[in-house]
Amino acid sequence: MQALAICFVGLSTLFCYTAEAQVAALQGPTVPSTSPSVVAAPAAEPGIAGIVRDTAGLPMPGVVARVLSDRGQSVGEAITDENGAFRVDVRRAGRYQVQVALEGFEPVTRTVDLAAGASASVDVALEARMSEMVVVAARRMDEALQAAPMTGSVVEGEQLNDAGAFNVNRLRELVPTVQFFSSNPRNSSVSIRGLGLPFGLTNDGIEPAVGMYVDGVFFARSAAATLDLVDVERIEVLRGPQGAGFGRNTTAGAISVVSRRPSFTRELDAEVTAGSLGFLQVKSNVNVPLGKRLAARVALSGTSRDGLLYNTTTRSGLNEMNNLGGRGQVLYAPTDTFAMVLAADHTRQRPQGFAQVVAGVAPTLRAANRQFPQIIADLQYTPPSYNPYGRLTDADTPHRSNQDLGGTSLTMEKRLGSSKLTSITAWRYWNWDPSNDRDFLGLPVTTISANPSKQRQVTQEIRYTAPVTRSVAVSGGVFAFHQTIDSDGRQEHGSAAARFLLAPTPAAATPGLLDGYGQIADIQSSSTAAALFGQAEWSVTDRLMLIPGLRLNYDHKQLDYDSQVYGGLQTTDPVLIALQRSVLAPQQYTADVSDTNVTGQLTAKFLLTDTTHVFGTVSSAVKPIGLNMNGVPADLTGAPIISAATVLPERVRHVEGGIKAEPVRGLRLNVSVFNTDVNDFQANVVNADVGVLRGYLANADLVRVRGVEFDGSAAITSAVSVFGAAAWTDARYARFTDAPPPLEETGGPLSKDISGSRLPGVPEWALTFGAEARRSATVFSQAGEWFVAGDTSYRSEFSSSATPSRYLNVPAYALANLRAGYRWGSGWMVSVWCRNAFDTNYLELLSAAPGNSGLFVGMPGEPRTYGVTLRMGLRSTGRP
């Protein structure tokens, strides 16, 4: 945090209160920053120029401005840039009509009289037909979200800041269809509508079903979801298969984070938040014009918090926050039709965590001497607590979740009349350095458990969008991706391992049998992917639109897995060696697989009224081949089952329909229904043998997810607004006949038919509701407004195990967050806040502990916290 403060002071010195001339800037892969700015066409250039703003006075990018002669003939057209500015080259004197239109807004026409060789300007304010209109580029064709024939949510940066949602974990409190589970950054999973990464320990050999994008750059590793969000303009949450319009093929949806882009306005924003549990967060960003064609933006963020658990062994806290991140961008716009942004970011996380605590013990079908109560009695051990809300652990192996994430990207955009060509080139890295106590106890069972990894990725995307005729527009492109992951796994056991992991026989009681016995794994993998994608928008009539799309995917993956054992009792006795190998065994295997497939979609949109439309989508998608990178089960001879080294790709069939409406001004109501069938679902399972401690991947025959979703908002008065969303989701294994048994059936049959059972991590009901009330006031001569706001979220009970277990169900819970304060000026605010206001005890997840003793552990959620936030904002928009 000290380093962040020094950087903040240095950045502040760059800010001054004079303005630079404005130029057209990059619109980017998604809609750029809508920060207010003033843009004027240079007087020396003849033509008609102008600025398009919304009713709040903010500039509107992506708006079409057409110039017609007095006879109604088209003279030219332009699309507004990020500052809402446009210019059409007109050299002949005359009277012209300027028509400005964007779907979802009332069109505006202005009359302009132009002298020969002169210039004229016009300011236009567009009024939304529908309230709270958000312009997005989710389908890579800029449009109002409410008018888009798709299901999605947009959370603006200001709403994220006000709600304290500085990472994806807190985003789920605002978007009920998003679920996030994390036992540490690597073992994180984001799901939408119940589909994401397999629930449980993450396997680096599979792709996420939910794509994570930041400024159009695909982040391949799930650890990116734990990043602090820095200088965010908005987050787009897209539900359902994506791929016909951009990026990596994702089968469940995408989360697209849009940063605030550099502009030619001088800005300085800073925010400091302090609260209970030692919470301290400092955020700042500076935007500086460096010339008439060059601008830079730098943002920094630091977050720290004390631990949520107490370790009775070390007498210190665990599961803390210790994050520091930054992002820098440089915009170069040499002409009005071409611009590029060079960006770089780095995040450093050094928390002590993340541990789980004892949550209970389930009886199993094993003999009594193989179950947890008798095992700890023989070892003369008692856990510090069986109550997870006591937040106590006695873990005797250090917990460390160190990671560094970052990269660079170059985004270039060229306007070709009304067409647009975009290129995004990116390189990223992820370094993961963990340490975990995988027995979760103060016993020397597993004394070392670490799987450090180094990931590198390169992506290249090129997109082209263009109108073909008045009724047809097309978009398409190519996407290439290459990734390497090098992991050096290590696991080692201690003196209590033999009693805990083996049946208590005389051979297993041999002194030192597993003491220091371990395994080192060298795991190297690579993934290469390429795709062609495209879609068209055909306005069949004024009310009916059809949107077909296709995607051609190619994936190639390679794996080299080599694990060796060491230590333990050095013996030639085959019985003792067999016991050691039953816990950890050497394995070597390789895999080299590829797959090519074609997927597509067809969407129809029909306008019922100017403010209401219905839509329907039929689509297919493929989640690529998976690799088992944590070891595979062995046959009766102890040899690895090579066929288990890879898992089949998931093949998705998706149907969705909905209605979007604003029945009266200020009231927005959206409803959608969907059904998703996933063949060869990639599931994370745990073998009943103790030697497979990390689990492995397998295919479930068929998974079916169906549901109904609602979201809406209402401006009850000019001073009171509310929003709400609800999701009913029925996610089940339609057919999975050879799943591993649940925890309580350990010691019985090695597989079970769980067809019809619910998927893990999917609550049947998820709800969100929020409201804000405002009142104008003047405090210390500063005109502004008082506000009071709150939001609540609810999750019904859900399974926390790949195979449902009656002991591994997370109970339903509801959380409430409150805040109040005063806003004034250009971004100044002071507020007090309280999260989890009613101090609800709840669990993030439950999991069975390794060893199949019946022990299960959990991660309790954050208790009630409170604090204060101070935010400042300075702007300079005048001309020098």
mmCIF file with all atom_site columns, C-alpha atoms in Angstrom, residues 3-136:
data_model
loop_
_atom_site.group_PDB
_atom_site.id
_atom_site.type_symbol
_atom_site.label_atom_id
_atom_site.label_alt_id
_atom_site.label_comp_id
_atom_site.label_asym_id
_atom_site.label_entity_id
_atom_site.label_seq_id
_atom_site.pdbx_PDB_ins_code
_atom_site.Cartn_x
_atom_site.Cartn_y
_atom_site.Cartn_z
_atom_site.occupancy
_atom_site.B_iso_or_equiv
_atom_site.pdbx_formal_charge
_atom_site.auth_seq_id
_atom_site.auth_comp_id
_atom_site.auth_asym_id
_atom_site.auth_atom_id
_atom_site.pdbx_PDB_model_num
ATOM 1   C CA . ALA A 1 3   ? 4.141   1.754  -2.946  1.00 0.00 ? 3   ALA A CA 1
ATOM 2   C CA . LEU A 1 4   ? 0.689   2.592  -4.220  1.00 0.00 ? 4   LEU A CA 1
ATOM 3   C CA . ALA A 1 5   ? 0.618   5.858  -2.280  1.00 0.00 ? 5   ALA A CA 1
ATOM 4   C CA . ILE A 1 6   ? 3.994   6.892  -3.754  1.00 0.00 ? 6   ILE A CA 1
ATOM 5   C CA . CYS A 1 7   ? 2.754   6.136  -7.270  1.00 0.00 ? 7   CYS A CA 1
ATOM 6   C CA . PHE A 1 8   ? -0.426  8.106  -6.593  1.00 0.00 ? 8   PHE A CA 1
ATOM 7   C CA . VAL A 1 9   ? 1.513   11.209 -5.591  1.00 0.00 ? 9   VAL A CA 1
ATOM 8   C CA . GLY A 1 10  ? 3.661   10.903 -8.708  1.00 0.00 ? 10  GLY A CA 1
ATOM 9   C CA . LEU A 1 11  ? 0.639   10.590 -10.961 1.00 0.00 ? 11  LEU A CA 1
ATOM 10  C CA . SER A 1 12  ? -1.081  13.554 -9.354  1.00 0.00 ? 12  SER A CA 1
ATOM 11  C CA . THR A 1 13  ? 1.723   15.859 -10.426 1.00 0.00 ? 13  THR A CA 1
ATOM 12  C CA . LEU A 1 14  ? 0.848   15.094 -14.062 1.00 0.00 ? 14  LEU A CA 1
ATOM 13  C CA . PHE A 1 15  ? -2.588  16.666 -13.714 1.00 0.00 ? 15  PHE A CA 1
ATOM 14  C CA . CYS A 1 16  ? -3.176  20.338 -14.538 1.00 0.00 ? 16  CYS A CA 1
ATOM 15  C CA . TYR A 1 17  ? -6.181  22.411 -15.448 1.00 0.00 ? 17  TYR A CA 1
ATOM 16  C CA . THR A 1 18  ? -5.689  23.326 -19.087 1.00 0.00 ? 18  THR A CA 1
ATOM 17  C CA . ALA A 1 19  ? -7.291  21.481 -21.963 1.00 0.00 ? 19  ALA A CA 1
ATOM 18  C CA . GLU A 1 20  ? -5.905  20.142 -25.185 1.00 0.00 ? 20  GLU A CA 1
ATOM 19  C CA . ALA A 1 21  ? -7.615  20.235 -28.574 1.00 0.00 ? 21  ALA A CA 1
ATOM 20  C CA . GLN A 1 22  ? -9.753  17.167 -29.091 1.00 0.00 ? 22  GLN A CA 1
ATOM 21  C CA . VAL A 1 23  ? -9.442  14.609 -31.875 1.00 0.00 ? 23  VAL A CA 1
ATOM 22  C CA . ALA A 1 24  ? -11.407 11.544 -32.833 1.00 0.00 ? 24  ALA A CA 1
ATOM 23  C CA . ALA A 1 25  ? -10.259 8.609  -30.757 1.00 0.00 ? 25  ALA A CA 1
ATOM 24  C CA . LEU A 1 26  ? -10.371 4.858  -30.760 1.00 0.00 ? 26  LEU A CA 1
ATOM 25  C CA . GLN A 1 27  ? -13.752 3.298  -30.202 1.00 0.00 ? 27  GLN A CA 1
ATOM 26  C CA . GLY A 1 28  ? -12.099 -0.013 -29.333 1.00 0.00 ? 28  GLY A CA 1
ATOM 27  C CA . PRO A 1 29  ? -13.350 -3.549 -29.426 1.00 0.00 ? 29  PRO A CA 1
ATOM 28  C CA . THR A 1 30  ? -16.296 -2.524 -27.309 1.00 0.00 ? 30  THR A CA 1
ATOM 29  C CA . VAL A 1 31  ? -17.834 0.860  -26.727 1.00 0.00 ? 31  VAL A CA 1
ATOM 30  C CA . PRO A 1 32  ? -15.224 3.216  -25.269 1.00 0.00 ? 32  PRO A CA 1
ATOM 31  C CA . SER A 1 33  ? -15.335 5.559  -22.348 1.00 0.00 ? 33  SER A CA 1
ATOM 32  C CA . THR A 1 34  ? -18.302 7.890  -22.158 1.00 0.00 ? 34  THR A CA 1
ATOM 33  C CA . SER A 1 35  ? -16.483 10.374 -19.947 1.00 0.00 ? 35  SER A CA 1
ATOM 34  C CA . PRO A 1 36  ? -17.699 13.897 -20.787 1.00 0.00 ? 36  PRO A CA 1
ATOM 35  C CA . SER A 1 37  ? -15.477 15.854 -23.148 1.00 0.00 ? 37  SER A CA 1
ATOM 36  C CA . VAL A 1 38  ? -15.739 18.681 -25.682 1.00 0.00 ? 38  VAL A CA 1
ATOM 37  C CA . VAL A 1 39  ? -14.913 18.045 -29.323 1.00 0.00 ? 39  VAL A CA 1
ATOM 38  C CA . ALA A 1 40  ? -14.968 20.580 -32.162 1.00 0.00 ? 40  ALA A CA 1
ATOM 39  C CA . ALA A 1 41  ? -14.161 20.137 -35.816 1.00 0.00 ? 41  ALA A CA 1
ATOM 40  C CA . PRO A 1 42  ? -11.159 22.254 -36.844 1.00 0.00 ? 42  PRO A CA 1
ATOM 41  C CA . ALA A 1 43  ? -12.411 25.435 -38.516 1.00 0.00 ? 43  ALA A CA 1
ATOM 42  C CA . ALA A 1 44  ? -9.960  24.982 -41.392 1.00 0.00 ? 44  ALA A CA 1
ATOM 43  C CA . GLU A 1 45  ? -11.660 21.800 -42.569 1.00 0.00 ? 45  GLU A CA 1
ATOM 44  C CA . PRO A 1 46  ? -14.836 22.374 -44.598 1.00 0.00 ? 46  PRO A CA 1
ATOM 45  C CA . GLY A 1 47  ? -17.887 20.298 -43.833 1.00 0.00 ? 47  GLY A CA 1
ATOM 46  C CA . ILE A 1 48  ? -20.535 19.644 -41.236 1.00 0.00 ? 48  ILE A CA 1
ATOM 47  C CA . ALA A 1 49  ? -19.423 18.582 -37.777 1.00 0.00 ? 49  ALA A CA 1
ATOM 48  C CA . GLY A 1 50  ? -21.195 18.051 -34.515 1.00 0.00 ? 50  GLY A CA 1
ATOM 49  C CA . ILE A 1 51  ? -21.465 16.375 -31.166 1.00 0.00 ? 51  ILE A CA 1
ATOM 50  C CA . VAL A 1 52  ? -24.158 13.897 -30.122 1.00 0.00 ? 52  VAL A CA 1
ATOM 51  C CA . ARG A 1 53  ? -25.015 13.672 -26.442 1.00 0.00 ? 53  ARG A CA 1
ATOM 52  C CA . ASP A 1 54  ? -27.627 11.981 -24.348 1.00 0.00 ? 54  ASP A CA 1
ATOM 53  C CA . THR A 1 55  ? -30.096 13.852 -22.164 1.00 0.00 ? 55  THR A CA 1
ATOM 54  C CA . ALA A 1 56  ? -27.577 13.811 -19.307 1.00 0.00 ? 56  ALA A CA 1
ATOM 55  C CA . GLY A 1 57  ? -25.085 15.682 -21.462 1.00 0.00 ? 57  GLY A CA 1
ATOM 56  C CA . LEU A 1 58  ? -22.709 12.760 -21.928 1.00 0.00 ? 58  LEU A CA 1
ATOM 57  C CA . PRO A 1 59  ? -21.257 12.114 -25.396 1.00 0.00 ? 59  PRO A CA 1
ATOM 58  C CA . MET A 1 60  ? -22.618 9.120  -27.306 1.00 0.00 ? 60  MET A CA 1
ATOM 59  C CA . PRO A 1 61  ? -20.288 6.980  -29.419 1.00 0.00 ? 61  PRO A CA 1
ATOM 60  C CA . GLY A 1 62  ? -21.463 4.712  -32.245 1.00 0.00 ? 62  GLY A CA 1
ATOM 61  C CA . VAL A 1 63  ? -24.308 6.962  -33.457 1.00 0.00 ? 63  VAL A CA 1
ATOM 62  C CA . VAL A 1 64  ? -24.936 7.250  -37.208 1.00 0.00 ? 64  VAL A CA 1
ATOM 63  C CA . ALA A 1 65  ? -25.115 10.842 -38.535 1.00 0.00 ? 65  ALA A CA 1
ATOM 64  C CA . ARG A 1 66  ? -26.317 11.207 -42.137 1.00 0.00 ? 66  ARG A CA 1
ATOM 65  C CA . VAL A 1 67  ? -26.227 14.382 -44.236 1.00 0.00 ? 67  VAL A CA 1
ATOM 66  C CA . LEU A 1 68  ? -28.863 14.824 -46.943 1.00 0.00 ? 68  LEU A CA 1
ATOM 67  C CA . SER A 1 69  ? -29.206 17.542 -49.560 1.00 0.00 ? 69  SER A CA 1
ATOM 68  C CA . ASP A 1 70  ? -32.315 19.709 -49.741 1.00 0.00 ? 70  ASP A CA 1
ATOM 69  C CA . ARG A 1 71  ? -33.576 17.246 -52.364 1.00 0.00 ? 71  ARG A CA 1
ATOM 70  C CA . GLY A 1 72  ? -33.191 14.307 -49.973 1.00 0.00 ? 72  GLY A CA 1
ATOM 71  C CA . GLN A 1 73  ? -30.126 12.835 -51.663 1.00 0.00 ? 73  GLN A CA 1
ATOM 72  C CA . SER A 1 74  ? -27.425 11.317 -49.458 1.00 0.00 ? 74  SER A CA 1
ATOM 73  C CA . VAL A 1 75  ? -24.287 13.429 -49.250 1.00 0.00 ? 75  VAL A CA 1
ATOM 74  C CA . GLY A 1 76  ? -22.402 11.345 -46.734 1.00 0.00 ? 76  GLY A CA 1
ATOM 75  C CA . GLU A 1 77  ? -22.522 9.782  -43.300 1.00 0.00 ? 77  GLU A CA 1
ATOM 76  C CA . ALA A 1 78  ? -20.286 9.274  -40.259 1.00 0.00 ? 78  ALA A CA 1
ATOM 77  C CA . ILE A 1 79  ? -20.323 7.419  -36.950 1.00 0.00 ? 79  ILE A CA 1
ATOM 78  C CA . THR A 1 80  ? -19.615 9.336  -33.774 1.00 0.00 ? 80  THR A CA 1
ATOM 79  C CA . ASP A 1 81  ? -16.336 8.623  -32.033 1.00 0.00 ? 81  ASP A CA 1
ATOM 80  C CA . GLU A 1 82  ? -15.793 8.071  -28.306 1.00 0.00 ? 82  GLU A CA 1
ATOM 81  C CA . ASN A 1 83  ? -16.330 11.779 -27.658 1.00 0.00 ? 83  ASN A CA 1
ATOM 82  C CA . GLY A 1 84  ? -19.650 11.777 -29.505 1.00 0.00 ? 84  GLY A CA 1
ATOM 83  C CA . ALA A 1 85  ? -18.129 13.765 -32.383 1.00 0.00 ? 85  ALA A CA 1
ATOM 84  C CA . PHE A 1 86  ? -18.673 13.345 -36.099 1.00 0.00 ? 86  PHE A CA 1
ATOM 85  C CA . ARG A 1 87  ? -17.725 15.184 -39.300 1.00 0.00 ? 87  ARG A CA 1
ATOM 86  C CA . VAL A 1 88  ? -18.965 14.778 -42.862 1.00 0.00 ? 88  VAL A CA 1
ATOM 87  C CA . ASP A 1 89  ? -16.957 16.326 -45.706 1.00 0.00 ? 89  ASP A CA 1
ATOM 88  C CA . VAL A 1 90  ? -19.265 18.754 -47.551 1.00 0.00 ? 90  VAL A CA 1
ATOM 89  C CA . ARG A 1 91  ? -17.792 21.464 -49.793 1.00 0.00 ? 91  ARG A CA 1
ATOM 90  C CA . ARG A 1 92  ? -20.748 22.742 -51.820 1.00 0.00 ? 92  ARG A CA 1
ATOM 91  C CA . ALA A 1 93  ? -22.903 25.585 -50.485 1.00 0.00 ? 93  ALA A CA 1
ATOM 92  C CA . GLY A 1 94  ? -26.512 24.832 -49.699 1.00 0.00 ? 94  GLY A CA 1
ATOM 93  C CA . ARG A 1 95  ? -29.102 23.805 -47.158 1.00 0.00 ? 95  ARG A CA 1
ATOM 94  C CA . TYR A 1 96  ? -28.617 20.332 -45.701 1.00 0.00 ? 96  TYR A CA 1
ATOM 95  C CA . GLN A 1 97  ? -30.478 18.013 -43.351 1.00 0.00 ? 97  GLN A CA 1
ATOM 96  C CA . VAL A 1 98  ? -28.478 16.262 -40.621 1.00 0.00 ? 98  VAL A CA 1
ATOM 97  C CA . GLN A 1 99  ? -30.222 13.086 -39.461 1.00 0.00 ? 99  GLN A CA 1
ATOM 98  C CA . VAL A 1 100 ? -28.962 11.456 -36.268 1.00 0.00 ? 100 VAL A CA 1
ATOM 99  C CA . ALA A 1 101 ? -30.312 8.050  -35.258 1.00 0.00 ? 101 ALA A CA 1
ATOM 100 C CA . LEU A 1 102 ? -29.562 5.143  -32.937 1.00 0.00 ? 102 LEU A CA 1
ATOM 101 C CA . GLU A 1 103 ? -31.876 2.226  -32.317 1.00 0.00 ? 103 GLU A CA 1
ATOM 102 C CA . GLY A 1 104 ? -33.788 2.730  -29.091 1.00 0.00 ? 104 GLY A CA 1
ATOM 103 C CA . PHE A 1 105 ? -33.562 6.540  -29.255 1.00 0.00 ? 105 PHE A CA 1
ATOM 104 C CA . GLU A 1 106 ? -35.792 9.141  -30.817 1.00 0.00 ? 106 GLU A CA 1
ATOM 105 C CA . PRO A 1 107 ? -34.264 10.203 -34.183 1.00 0.00 ? 107 PRO A CA 1
ATOM 106 C CA . VAL A 1 108 ? -33.326 13.877 -34.574 1.00 0.00 ? 108 VAL A CA 1
ATOM 107 C CA . THR A 1 109 ? -33.098 16.009 -37.722 1.00 0.00 ? 109 THR A CA 1
ATOM 108 C CA . ARG A 1 110 ? -31.353 19.385 -37.873 1.00 0.00 ? 110 ARG A CA 1
ATOM 109 C CA . THR A 1 111 ? -31.216 21.887 -40.754 1.00 0.00 ? 111 THR A CA 1
ATOM 110 C CA . VAL A 1 112 ? -27.840 23.437 -41.558 1.00 0.00 ? 112 VAL A CA 1
ATOM 111 C CA . ASP A 1 113 ? -27.061 26.260 -44.000 1.00 0.00 ? 113 ASP A CA 1
ATOM 112 C CA . LEU A 1 114 ? -23.515 25.913 -45.326 1.00 0.00 ? 114 LEU A CA 1
ATOM 113 C CA . ALA A 1 115 ? -21.455 28.407 -47.322 1.00 0.00 ? 115 ALA A CA 1
ATOM 114 C CA . ALA A 1 116 ? -19.052 27.158 -49.991 1.00 0.00 ? 116 ALA A CA 1
ATOM 115 C CA . GLY A 1 117 ? -15.823 25.874 -48.477 1.00 0.00 ? 117 GLY A CA 1
ATOM 116 C CA . ALA A 1 118 ? -16.999 26.739 -44.974 1.00 0.00 ? 118 ALA A CA 1
ATOM 117 C CA . SER A 1 119 ? -17.662 24.645 -41.929 1.00 0.00 ? 119 SER A CA 1
ATOM 118 C CA . ALA A 1 120 ? -20.736 24.351 -39.737 1.00 0.00 ? 120 ALA A CA 1
ATOM 119 C CA . SER A 1 121 ? -21.401 22.644 -36.458 1.00 0.00 ? 121 SER A CA 1
ATOM 120 C CA . VAL A 1 122 ? -24.486 21.250 -34.788 1.00 0.00 ? 122 VAL A CA 1
ATOM 121 C CA . ASP A 1 123 ? -25.115 19.828 -31.320 1.00 0.00 ? 123 ASP A CA 1
ATOM 122 C CA . VAL A 1 124 ? -27.684 17.056 -30.977 1.00 0.00 ? 124 VAL A CA 1
ATOM 123 C CA . ALA A 1 125 ? -29.261 15.554 -27.852 1.00 0.00 ? 125 ALA A CA 1
ATOM 124 C CA . LEU A 1 126 ? -30.818 12.097 -28.268 1.00 0.00 ? 126 LEU A CA 1
ATOM 125 C CA . GLU A 1 127 ? -33.637 11.095 -25.965 1.00 0.00 ? 127 GLU A CA 1
ATOM 126 C CA . ALA A 1 128 ? -34.005 7.414  -25.158 1.00 0.00 ? 128 ALA A CA 1
ATOM 127 C CA . ARG A 1 129 ? -37.243 5.684  -26.006 1.00 0.00 ? 129 ARG A CA 1
ATOM 128 C CA . MET A 1 130 ? -36.426 3.316  -23.155 1.00 0.00 ? 130 MET A CA 1
ATOM 129 C CA . SER A 1 131 ? -35.082 4.249  -19.751 1.00 0.00 ? 131 SER A CA 1
ATOM 130 C CA . GLU A 1 132 ? -31.525 3.612  -18.607 1.00 0.00 ? 132 GLU A CA 1
ATOM 131 C CA . MET A 1 133 ? -30.341 2.924  -22.142 1.00 0.00 ? 133 MET A CA 1
ATOM 132 C CA . VAL A 1 134 ? -26.873 1.402  -22.248 1.00 0.00 ? 134 VAL A CA 1
ATOM 133 C CA . VAL A 1 135 ? -24.971 1.308  -25.521 1.00 0.00 ? 135 VAL A CA 1
ATOM 134 C CA . VAL A 1 136 ? -22.934 -1.890 -25.753 1.00 0.00 ? 136 VAL A CA 1
#
